[in-house]
Coordinates of C-alpha atoms in Angstrom, one line a residue:
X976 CA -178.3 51.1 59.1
X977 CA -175.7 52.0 61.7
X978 CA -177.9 53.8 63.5
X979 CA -180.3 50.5 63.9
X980 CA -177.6 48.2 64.6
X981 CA -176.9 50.4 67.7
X982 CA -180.1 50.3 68.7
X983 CA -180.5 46.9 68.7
X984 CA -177.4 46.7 70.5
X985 CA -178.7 48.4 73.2
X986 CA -181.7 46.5 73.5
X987 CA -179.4 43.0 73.5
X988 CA -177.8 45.4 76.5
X989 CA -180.8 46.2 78.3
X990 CA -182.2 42.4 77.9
X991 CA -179.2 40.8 79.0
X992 CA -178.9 43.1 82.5
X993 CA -182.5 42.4 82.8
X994 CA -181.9 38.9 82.4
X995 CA -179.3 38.8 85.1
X996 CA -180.8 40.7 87.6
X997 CA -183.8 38.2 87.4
X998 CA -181.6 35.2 87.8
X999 CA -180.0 37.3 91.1
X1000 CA -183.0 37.4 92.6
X1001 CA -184.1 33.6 92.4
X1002 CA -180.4 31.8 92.7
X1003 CA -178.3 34.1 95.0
X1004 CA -177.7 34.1 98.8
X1005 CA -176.6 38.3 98.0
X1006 CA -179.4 38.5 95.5
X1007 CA -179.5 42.7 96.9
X1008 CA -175.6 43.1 96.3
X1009 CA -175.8 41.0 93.4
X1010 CA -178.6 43.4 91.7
X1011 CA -176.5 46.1 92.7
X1012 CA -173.3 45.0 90.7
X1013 CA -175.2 44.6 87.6
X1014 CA -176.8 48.2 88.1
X1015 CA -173.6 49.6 88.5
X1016 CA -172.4 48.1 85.7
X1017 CA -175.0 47.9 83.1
X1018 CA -174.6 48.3 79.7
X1019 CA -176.1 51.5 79.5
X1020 CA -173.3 53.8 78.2
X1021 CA -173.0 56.7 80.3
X1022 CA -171.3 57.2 84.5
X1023 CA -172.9 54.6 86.8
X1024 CA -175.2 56.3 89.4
X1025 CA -173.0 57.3 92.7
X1026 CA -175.7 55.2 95.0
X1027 CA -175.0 52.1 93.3
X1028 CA -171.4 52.8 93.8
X1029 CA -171.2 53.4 97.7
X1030 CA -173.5 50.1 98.4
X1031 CA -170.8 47.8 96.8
X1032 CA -168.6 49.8 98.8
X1033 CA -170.3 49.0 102.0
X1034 CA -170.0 45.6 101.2
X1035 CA -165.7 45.5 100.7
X1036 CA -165.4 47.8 104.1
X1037 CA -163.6 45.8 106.9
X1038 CA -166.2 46.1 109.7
X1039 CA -168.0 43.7 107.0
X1040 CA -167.5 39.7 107.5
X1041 CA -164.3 38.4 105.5
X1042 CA -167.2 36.0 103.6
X1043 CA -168.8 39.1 102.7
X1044 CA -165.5 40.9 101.0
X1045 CA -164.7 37.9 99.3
X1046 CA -167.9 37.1 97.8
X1047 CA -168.0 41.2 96.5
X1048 CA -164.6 40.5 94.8
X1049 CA -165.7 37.3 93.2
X1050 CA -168.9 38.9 91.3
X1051 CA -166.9 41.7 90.2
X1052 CA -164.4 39.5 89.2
X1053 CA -167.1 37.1 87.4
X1054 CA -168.9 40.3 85.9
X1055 CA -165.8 41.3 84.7
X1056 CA -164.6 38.0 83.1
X1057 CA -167.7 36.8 80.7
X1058 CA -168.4 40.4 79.8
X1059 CA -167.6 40.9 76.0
X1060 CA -168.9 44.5 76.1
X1061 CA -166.6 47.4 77.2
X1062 CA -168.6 49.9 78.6
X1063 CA -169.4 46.8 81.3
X1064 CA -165.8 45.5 81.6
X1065 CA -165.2 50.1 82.2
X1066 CA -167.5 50.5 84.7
X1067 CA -166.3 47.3 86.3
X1068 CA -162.8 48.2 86.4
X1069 CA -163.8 51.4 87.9
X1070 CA -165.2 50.4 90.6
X1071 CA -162.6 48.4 91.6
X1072 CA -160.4 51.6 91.1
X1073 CA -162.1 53.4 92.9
X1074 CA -162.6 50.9 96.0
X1075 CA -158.5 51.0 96.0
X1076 CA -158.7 54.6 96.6
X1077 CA -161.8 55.6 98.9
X1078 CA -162.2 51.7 100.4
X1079 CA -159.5 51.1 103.3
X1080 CA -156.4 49.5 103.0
X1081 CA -157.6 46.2 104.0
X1082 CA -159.5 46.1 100.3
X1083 CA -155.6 46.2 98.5
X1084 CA -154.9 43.1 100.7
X1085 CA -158.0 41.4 99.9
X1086 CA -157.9 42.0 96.1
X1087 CA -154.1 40.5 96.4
X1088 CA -155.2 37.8 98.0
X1089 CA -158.2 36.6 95.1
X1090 CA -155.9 37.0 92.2
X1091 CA -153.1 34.7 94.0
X1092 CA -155.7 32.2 94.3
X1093 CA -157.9 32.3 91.9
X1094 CA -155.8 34.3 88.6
X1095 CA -155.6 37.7 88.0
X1096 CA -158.9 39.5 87.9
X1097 CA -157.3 42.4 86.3
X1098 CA -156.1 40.5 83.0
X1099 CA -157.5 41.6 80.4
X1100 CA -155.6 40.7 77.6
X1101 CA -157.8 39.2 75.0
X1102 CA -160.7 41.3 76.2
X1103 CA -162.4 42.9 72.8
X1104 CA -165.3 44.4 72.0
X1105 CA -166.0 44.3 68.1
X1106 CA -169.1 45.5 67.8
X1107 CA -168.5 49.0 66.3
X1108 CA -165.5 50.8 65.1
X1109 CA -165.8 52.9 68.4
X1110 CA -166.4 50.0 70.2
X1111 CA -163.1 48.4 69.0
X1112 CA -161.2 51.9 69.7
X1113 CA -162.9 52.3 73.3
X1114 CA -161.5 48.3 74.1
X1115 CA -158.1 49.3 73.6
X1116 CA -158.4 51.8 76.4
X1117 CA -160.1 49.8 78.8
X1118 CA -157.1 47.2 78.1
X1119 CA -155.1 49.8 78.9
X1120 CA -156.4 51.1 82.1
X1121 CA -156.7 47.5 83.8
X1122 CA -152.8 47.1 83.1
X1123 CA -152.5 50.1 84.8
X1124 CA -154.7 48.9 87.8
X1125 CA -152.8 45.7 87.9
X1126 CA -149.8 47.4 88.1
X1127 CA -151.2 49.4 90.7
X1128 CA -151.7 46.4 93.1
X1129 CA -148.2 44.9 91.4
X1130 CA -146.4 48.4 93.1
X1131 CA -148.2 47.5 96.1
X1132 CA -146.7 44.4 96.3
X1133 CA -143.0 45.5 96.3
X1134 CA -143.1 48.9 98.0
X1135 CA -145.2 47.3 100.6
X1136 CA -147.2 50.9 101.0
X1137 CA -150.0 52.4 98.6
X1138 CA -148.2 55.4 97.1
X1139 CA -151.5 57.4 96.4
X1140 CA -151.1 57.5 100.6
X1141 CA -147.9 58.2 101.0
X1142 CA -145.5 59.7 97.9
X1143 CA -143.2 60.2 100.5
X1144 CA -141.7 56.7 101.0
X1145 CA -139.0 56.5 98.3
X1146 CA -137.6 60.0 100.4
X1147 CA -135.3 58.0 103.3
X1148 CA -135.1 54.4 101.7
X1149 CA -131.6 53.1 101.3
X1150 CA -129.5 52.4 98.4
X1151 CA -131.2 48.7 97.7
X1152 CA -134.7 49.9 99.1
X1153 CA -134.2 52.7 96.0
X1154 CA -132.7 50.0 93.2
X1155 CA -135.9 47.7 94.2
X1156 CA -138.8 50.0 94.3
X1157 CA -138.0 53.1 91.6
X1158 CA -138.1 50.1 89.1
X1159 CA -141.6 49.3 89.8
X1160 CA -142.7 53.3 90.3
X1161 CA -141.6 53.2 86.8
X1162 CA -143.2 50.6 85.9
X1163 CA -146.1 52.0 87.5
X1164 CA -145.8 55.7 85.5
X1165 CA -145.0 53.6 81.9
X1166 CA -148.9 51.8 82.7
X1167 CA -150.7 55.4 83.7
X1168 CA -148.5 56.9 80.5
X1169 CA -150.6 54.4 78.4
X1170 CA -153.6 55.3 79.6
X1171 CA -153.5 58.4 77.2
X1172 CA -156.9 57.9 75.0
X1173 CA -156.7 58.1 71.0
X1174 CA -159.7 58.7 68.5
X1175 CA -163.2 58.7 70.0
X1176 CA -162.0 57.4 72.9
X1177 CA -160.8 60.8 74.4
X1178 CA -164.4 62.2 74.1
X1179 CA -166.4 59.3 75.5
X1180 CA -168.2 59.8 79.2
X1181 CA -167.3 56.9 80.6
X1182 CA -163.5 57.0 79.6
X1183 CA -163.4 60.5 80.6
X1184 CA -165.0 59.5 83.9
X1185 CA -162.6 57.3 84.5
X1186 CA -159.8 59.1 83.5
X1187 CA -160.3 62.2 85.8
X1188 CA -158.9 59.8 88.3
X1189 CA -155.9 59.4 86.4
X1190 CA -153.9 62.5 87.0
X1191 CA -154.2 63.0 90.5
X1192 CA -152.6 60.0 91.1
X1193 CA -150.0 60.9 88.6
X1194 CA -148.8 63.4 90.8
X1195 CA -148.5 60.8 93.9
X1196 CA -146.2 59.0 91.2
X1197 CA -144.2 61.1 90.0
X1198 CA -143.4 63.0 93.4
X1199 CA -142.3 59.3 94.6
X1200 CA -140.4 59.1 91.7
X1201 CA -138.5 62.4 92.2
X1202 CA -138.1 62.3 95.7
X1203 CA -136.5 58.6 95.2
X1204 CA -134.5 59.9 92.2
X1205 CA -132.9 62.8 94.3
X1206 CA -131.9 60.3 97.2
X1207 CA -130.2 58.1 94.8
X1208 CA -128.8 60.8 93.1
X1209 CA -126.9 61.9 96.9
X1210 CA -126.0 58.6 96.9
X1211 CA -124.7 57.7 93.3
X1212 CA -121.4 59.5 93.9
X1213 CA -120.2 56.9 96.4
X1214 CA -122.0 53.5 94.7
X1215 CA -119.8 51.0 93.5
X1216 CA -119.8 50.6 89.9
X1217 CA -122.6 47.7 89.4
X1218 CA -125.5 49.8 91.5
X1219 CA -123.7 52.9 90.0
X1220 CA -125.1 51.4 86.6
X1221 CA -128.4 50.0 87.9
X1222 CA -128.9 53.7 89.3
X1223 CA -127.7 55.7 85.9
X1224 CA -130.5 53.7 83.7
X1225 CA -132.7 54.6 86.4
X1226 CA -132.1 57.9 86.3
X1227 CA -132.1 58.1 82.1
X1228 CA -135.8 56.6 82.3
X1229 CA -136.9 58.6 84.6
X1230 CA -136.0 61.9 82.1
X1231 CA -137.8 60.1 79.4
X1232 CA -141.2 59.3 81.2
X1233 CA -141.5 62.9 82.7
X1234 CA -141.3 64.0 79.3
X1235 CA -143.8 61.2 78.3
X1236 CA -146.0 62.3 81.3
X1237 CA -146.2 65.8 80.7
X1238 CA -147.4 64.8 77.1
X1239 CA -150.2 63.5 78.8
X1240 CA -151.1 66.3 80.8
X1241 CA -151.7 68.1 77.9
X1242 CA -153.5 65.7 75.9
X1243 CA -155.7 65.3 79.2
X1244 CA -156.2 69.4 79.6
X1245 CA -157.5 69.3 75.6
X1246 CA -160.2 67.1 76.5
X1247 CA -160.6 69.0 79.8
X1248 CA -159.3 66.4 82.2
X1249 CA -157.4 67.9 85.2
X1250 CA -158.6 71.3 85.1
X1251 CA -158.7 72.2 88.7
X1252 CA -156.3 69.5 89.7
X1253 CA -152.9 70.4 91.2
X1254 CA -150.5 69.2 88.5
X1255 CA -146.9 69.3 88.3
X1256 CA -144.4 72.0 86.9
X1257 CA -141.2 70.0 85.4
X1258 CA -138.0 71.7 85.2
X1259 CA -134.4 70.6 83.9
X1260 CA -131.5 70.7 86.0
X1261 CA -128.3 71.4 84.0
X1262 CA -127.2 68.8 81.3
X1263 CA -123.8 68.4 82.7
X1264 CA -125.2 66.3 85.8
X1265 CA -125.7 63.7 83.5
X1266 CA -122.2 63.4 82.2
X1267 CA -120.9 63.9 85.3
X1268 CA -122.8 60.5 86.5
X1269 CA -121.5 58.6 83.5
X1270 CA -117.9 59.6 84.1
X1271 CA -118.3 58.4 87.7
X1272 CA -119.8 55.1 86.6
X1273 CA -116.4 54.7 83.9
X1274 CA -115.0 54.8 86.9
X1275 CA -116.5 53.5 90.0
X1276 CA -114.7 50.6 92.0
X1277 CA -116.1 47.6 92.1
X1278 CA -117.7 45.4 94.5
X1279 CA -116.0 42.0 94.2
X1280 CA -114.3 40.6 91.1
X1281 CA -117.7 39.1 90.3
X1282 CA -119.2 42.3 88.9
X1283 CA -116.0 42.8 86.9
X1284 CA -118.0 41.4 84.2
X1285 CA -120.9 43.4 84.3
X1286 CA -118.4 46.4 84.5
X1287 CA -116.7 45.8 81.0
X1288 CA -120.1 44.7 79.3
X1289 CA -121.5 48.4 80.2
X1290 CA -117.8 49.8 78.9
X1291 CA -118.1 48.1 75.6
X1292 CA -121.1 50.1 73.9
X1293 CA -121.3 50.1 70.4
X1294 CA -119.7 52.9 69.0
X1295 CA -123.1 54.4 67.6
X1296 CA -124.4 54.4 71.0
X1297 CA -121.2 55.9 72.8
X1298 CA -121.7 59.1 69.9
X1299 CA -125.9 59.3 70.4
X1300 CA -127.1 62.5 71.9
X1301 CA -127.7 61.7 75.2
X1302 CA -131.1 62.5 77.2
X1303 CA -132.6 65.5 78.3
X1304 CA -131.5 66.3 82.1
X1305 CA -133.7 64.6 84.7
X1306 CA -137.3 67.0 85.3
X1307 CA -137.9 68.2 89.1
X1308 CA -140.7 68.9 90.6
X1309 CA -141.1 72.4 91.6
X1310 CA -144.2 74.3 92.6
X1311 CA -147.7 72.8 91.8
X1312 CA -149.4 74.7 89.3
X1313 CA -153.7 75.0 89.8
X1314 CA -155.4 74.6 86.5
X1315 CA -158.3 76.9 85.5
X1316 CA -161.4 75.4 86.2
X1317 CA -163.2 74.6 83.0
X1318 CA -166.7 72.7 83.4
X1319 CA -165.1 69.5 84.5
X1320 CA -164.1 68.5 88.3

């Protein structure tokens, strides 16, 4: 019985892309890229062919018209919105993933532009797919990985750089440059955290296509992360007390999601995800730094008699949080460590 139910799911599937591809063809003015979207993003539940890929590509590059980019967007965006089936709401959102990465900057710009004005495409939400058990467990992923893409173009927003191109930029920022933008790298790492699969979902195709992404931009993250961390860290000694406490929760989350993240490292290298991939090593400085940093904030000077307030509100802990254990000592990066290959790139 199960067995014929996903049969004739398929078949509902295949009609329905069949369906749509004939409508293309009669109705649209991009009839060719509209065919094209629906190819790449049939319901057929395996990896959509590369070819498809690279011509919607072609049609979001910026030596095309501005008409041209815009109308790309809004199919995906449309395909992606009345879809009720997640391996085609998947390979949506991973073309659009994938255009961020390989697609030039001018794509991140255009993308911001559609969801100011028209909602966010990436919204997903209330998206479910309830036909089968693994259907269910697969749409809880794919709501998963479009937070983290939405976050990806949030980050963008407020760093005003793509981090995947340069990790570097939290590395010479000032103090409020560093109290702005490690908040949303956080942000950022919390959304690719969740992206960790469960159940069947961490041995589906299409998941673990679109997962191998994943790590390799983890690293970008996490390297921005650290580099911004250590900066604040030379600074921290001579903050007044309110960025002094902004900076110290920084620097306590940041110990948490390395942890978190190298949790998913090896939950990815069990399902053979980022074998091959350059990942990172995380060590522990000594746990004294981190008492040392809250004895400085105890007793940083203030700003202005403004921030007095804030000041006694972070002195007055309850007393079974002044006696928790505190954190684990913030991870560094060290040398990159290559995975062994294991029939997966």
């Amino acid at each position: 019985m199960a067995g014929g139910g996903t049969s004739i799911r398929k078949y509902v599937g295949a009609l329905k892309d069949s369906t749509t591809v004939s409508i293309a063809k009669v109705n649209s003015a991009y009839k060719q890229l509209d065919i094209t979207i629906v190819k790449a993003t049939n319901h057929v539940e395996r990896p959509a062919k590369e070819k498809y890929i690279r011509d919607i590509f072609m049609h979001l590059n910026s030596g095309r018209a501005r008409a041209d980019v815009a109308y790309c967007i809004r199919a995906l965006a449309r395909r992606l919105s009345k879809t009720r089936n997640w391996a085609v709401a998947l390979k949506t959102l991973i073309v659009i993933h994938r255009a961020l990465r390989e697609v030039d900057p001018s794509f991140h710009d255009e993308l911001i532009s559609y969801g100011r004005s028209s909602g966010q495409m990436l919204h997903m939400s209330y998206f479910k797919d309830d036909s089968s058990p693994d259907a269910w467990d697969h749409s809880a992923w794919v709501h998963n990985y479009a937070l983290y893409l939405e976050e990806r173009l949030e980050s963008f927003c407020v760093l005003n750089y793509d981090v995947e191109l340069d990790p570097l930029g939290t590395r010479d920022v000032d103090t409020t440059g560093l109290l702005a933008q490690l908040p949303a790298l956080s942000q950022l790492l919390f959304r690719l955290n969740s992206c960790q699969p469960h159940g069947s979902s961490s041995y589906n195709t299409i998941i673990q296509h679109a997962l191998a992404i994943v790590p390799t931009e983890s690293v970008r993250i996490q390297t921005a992360i650290n580099d911004g961390i250590l900066n604040l860290v030379d600074k921290f000694f001579d903050m007044h007390r309110d960025d002094a406490i902004r900076a110290l929760d920084i620097y306590k989350k940041a110990l948490m999601q390395a942890g978190q993240l190298s949790g998913f490292y090896d939950t990815c290298k069990t399902i053979h995800i980022g074998w091959g991939e350059k990942l990172l090593t995380i060590k522990q400085p000594p746990a004294s730094f981190l008492q040392a940093m809250e004895d400085y904030v105890r007793d940083a000077p203030l700003a202005s008699k403004n921030q007095a307030v804030l000041a006694i509100e972070y002195n007055r802990k309850p007393k079974e949080e002044e006696a928790s254990t505190p954190p684990p000592p913030l991870p560094q990066v060290s040398t990159v460590v290559p995975c062994k290959q294991v029939g997966c790139r």
